[in-house]
CSV table of C-alpha atoms in Angstrom, one decimal:
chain,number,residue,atom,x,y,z
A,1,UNK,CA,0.0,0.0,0.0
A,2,UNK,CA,1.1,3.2,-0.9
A,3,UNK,CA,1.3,6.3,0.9
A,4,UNK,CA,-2.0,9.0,1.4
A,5,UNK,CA,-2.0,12.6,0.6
A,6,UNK,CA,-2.9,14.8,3.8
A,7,UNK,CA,-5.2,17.9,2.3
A,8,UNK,CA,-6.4,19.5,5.2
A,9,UNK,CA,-3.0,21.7,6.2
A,10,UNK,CA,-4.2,24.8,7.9
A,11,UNK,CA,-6.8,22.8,9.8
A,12,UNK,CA,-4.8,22.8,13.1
A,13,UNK,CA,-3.1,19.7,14.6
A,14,UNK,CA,-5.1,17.3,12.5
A,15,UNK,CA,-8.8,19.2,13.5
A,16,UNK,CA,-11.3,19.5,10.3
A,17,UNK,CA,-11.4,22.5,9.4
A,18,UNK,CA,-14.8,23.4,9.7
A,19,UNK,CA,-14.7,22.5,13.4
A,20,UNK,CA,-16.5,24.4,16.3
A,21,UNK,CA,-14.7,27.5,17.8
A,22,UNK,CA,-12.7,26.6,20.6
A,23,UNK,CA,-10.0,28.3,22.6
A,24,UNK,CA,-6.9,27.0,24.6
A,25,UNK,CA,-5.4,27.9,27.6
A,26,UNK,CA,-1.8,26.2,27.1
A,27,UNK,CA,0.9,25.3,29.6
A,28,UNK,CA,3.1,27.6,28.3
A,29,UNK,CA,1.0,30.7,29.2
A,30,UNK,CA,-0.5,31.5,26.1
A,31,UNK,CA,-4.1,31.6,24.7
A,32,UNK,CA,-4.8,29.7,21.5
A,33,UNK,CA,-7.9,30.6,19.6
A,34,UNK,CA,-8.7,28.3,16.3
A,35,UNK,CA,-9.7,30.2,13.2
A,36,UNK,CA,-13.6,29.5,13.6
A,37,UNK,CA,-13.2,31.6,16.9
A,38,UNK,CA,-11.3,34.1,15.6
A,39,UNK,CA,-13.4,34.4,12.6
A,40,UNK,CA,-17.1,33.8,15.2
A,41,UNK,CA,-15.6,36.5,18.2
A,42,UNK,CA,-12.9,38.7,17.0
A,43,UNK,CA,-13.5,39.4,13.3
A,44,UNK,CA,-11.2,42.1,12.2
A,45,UNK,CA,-10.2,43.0,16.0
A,46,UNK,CA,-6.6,42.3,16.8
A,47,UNK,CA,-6.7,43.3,20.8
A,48,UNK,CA,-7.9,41.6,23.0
A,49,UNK,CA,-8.5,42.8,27.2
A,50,UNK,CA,-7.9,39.8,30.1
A,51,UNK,CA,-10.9,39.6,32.7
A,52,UNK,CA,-11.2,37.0,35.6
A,53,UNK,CA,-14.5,36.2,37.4
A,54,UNK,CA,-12.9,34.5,40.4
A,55,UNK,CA,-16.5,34.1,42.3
A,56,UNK,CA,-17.5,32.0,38.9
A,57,UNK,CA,-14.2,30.6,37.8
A,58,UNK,CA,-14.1,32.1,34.3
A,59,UNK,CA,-12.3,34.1,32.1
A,60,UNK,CA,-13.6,36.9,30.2
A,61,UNK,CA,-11.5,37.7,26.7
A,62,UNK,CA,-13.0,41.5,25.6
A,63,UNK,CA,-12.0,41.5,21.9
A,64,UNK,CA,-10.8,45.5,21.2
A,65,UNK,CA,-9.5,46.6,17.6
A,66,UNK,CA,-5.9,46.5,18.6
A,67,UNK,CA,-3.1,46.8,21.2
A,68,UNK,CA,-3.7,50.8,21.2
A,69,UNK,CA,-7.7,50.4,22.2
A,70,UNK,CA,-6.7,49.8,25.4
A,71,UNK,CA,-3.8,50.3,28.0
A,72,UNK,CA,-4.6,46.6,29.2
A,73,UNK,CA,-4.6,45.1,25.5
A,74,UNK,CA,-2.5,42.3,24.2
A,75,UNK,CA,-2.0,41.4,21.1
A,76,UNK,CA,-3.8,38.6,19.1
A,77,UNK,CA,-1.4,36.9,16.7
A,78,UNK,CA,-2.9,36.4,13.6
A,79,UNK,CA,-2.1,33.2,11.6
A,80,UNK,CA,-3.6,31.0,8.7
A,81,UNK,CA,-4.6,28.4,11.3
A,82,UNK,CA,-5.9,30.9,14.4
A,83,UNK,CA,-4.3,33.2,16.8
A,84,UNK,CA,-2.6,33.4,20.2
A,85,UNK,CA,-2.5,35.8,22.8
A,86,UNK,CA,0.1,35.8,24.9
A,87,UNK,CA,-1.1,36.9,28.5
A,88,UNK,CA,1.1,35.4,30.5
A,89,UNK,CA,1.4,37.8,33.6
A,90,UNK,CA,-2.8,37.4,34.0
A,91,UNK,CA,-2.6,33.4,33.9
A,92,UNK,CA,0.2,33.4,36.0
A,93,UNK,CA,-1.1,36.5,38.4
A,94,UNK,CA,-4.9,34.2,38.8
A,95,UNK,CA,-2.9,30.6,38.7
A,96,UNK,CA,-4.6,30.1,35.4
A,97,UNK,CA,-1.4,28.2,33.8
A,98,UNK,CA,-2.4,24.8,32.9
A,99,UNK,CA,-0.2,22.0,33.7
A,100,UNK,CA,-1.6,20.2,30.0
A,101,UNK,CA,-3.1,22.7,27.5
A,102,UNK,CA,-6.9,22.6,27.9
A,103,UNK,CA,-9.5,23.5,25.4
A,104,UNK,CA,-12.7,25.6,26.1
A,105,UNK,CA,-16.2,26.1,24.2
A,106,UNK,CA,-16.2,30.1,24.3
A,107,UNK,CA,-19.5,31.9,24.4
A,108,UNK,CA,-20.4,35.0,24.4
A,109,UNK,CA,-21.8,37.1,27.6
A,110,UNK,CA,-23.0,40.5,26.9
A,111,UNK,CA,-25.6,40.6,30.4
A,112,UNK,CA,-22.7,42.8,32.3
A,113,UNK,CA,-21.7,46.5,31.2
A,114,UNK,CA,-19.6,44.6,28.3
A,115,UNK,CA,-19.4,41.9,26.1
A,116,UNK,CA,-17.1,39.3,26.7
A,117,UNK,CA,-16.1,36.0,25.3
A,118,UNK,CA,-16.2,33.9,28.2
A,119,UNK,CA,-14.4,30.4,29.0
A,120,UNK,CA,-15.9,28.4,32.2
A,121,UNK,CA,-12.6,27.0,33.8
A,122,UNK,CA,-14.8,23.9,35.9
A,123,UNK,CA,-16.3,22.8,32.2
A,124,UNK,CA,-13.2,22.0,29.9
A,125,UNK,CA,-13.9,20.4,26.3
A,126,UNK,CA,-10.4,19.1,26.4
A,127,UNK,CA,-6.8,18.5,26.8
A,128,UNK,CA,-3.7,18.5,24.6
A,129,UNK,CA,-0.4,16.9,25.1
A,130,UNK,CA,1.0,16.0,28.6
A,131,UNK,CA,2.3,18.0,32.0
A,132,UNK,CA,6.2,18.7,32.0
A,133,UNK,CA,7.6,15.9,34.2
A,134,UNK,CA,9.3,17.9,37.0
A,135,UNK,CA,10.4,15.4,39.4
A,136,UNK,CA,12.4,16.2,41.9
């Protein structure tokens, strides 16, 4: 048997492409979000504001137009296959950092003075990879 053509570069780490939007809190201290998120929450917005509800355990992402919107915007990295943000000093400032990547169903919640794109930390779709092994 022969080998098989893989078509569906660009999808992201083997995921159909026309999969449901989904961010990632990784162990690294970034944020991923997949290209249907980006496309569903952020459309052409390339800021994004941190928020944690600590009372509900979730995180609130505030999409903004860019890095200048706000004085407490990061940047969302734009790529063919999603974006990151790179928030590291609010994960590690609410002991958000992951020790595996985990994966969230984001939705939107526009009942406060905002809207928000919110990610409920007690109901994770998923996990990627494996902890660091830091025996010691």
């Amino acid at each position: 048997m022969g080998f098989e053509k893989f078509d569906e570069s660009g999808a992201g780490r083997g995921r159909p492409a026309g999969t449901e939007p989904m961010i990632s809190i990784r162990k690294s201290g970034s944020i991923g979000v997949n290209r249907a998120a980006l496309e569903e929450f952020f459309g052409d917005d390339t800021g994004a504001v941190m928020y944690f509800d600590e009372e509900e355990n979730r995180v609130g992402i505030e999409p903004v137009a860019d890095k200048e919107a706000d004085d407490a915007a990061y940047t969302v990295s734009v790529t063919d296959s999603g974006g990151t943000i790179a928030p590291k000093a609010f994960l590690e400032r609410y002991d958000l950092v992951p020790e595996v990547t985990t994966q969230y169903d984001p939705e939107w919640d526009d009942e406060d003075d905002q809207s928000l794109i919110v990610l409920d930390l007690d109901d994770p779709s998923g996990t990627y990879g494996s902890p660091d092994d830091e025996e010691e």
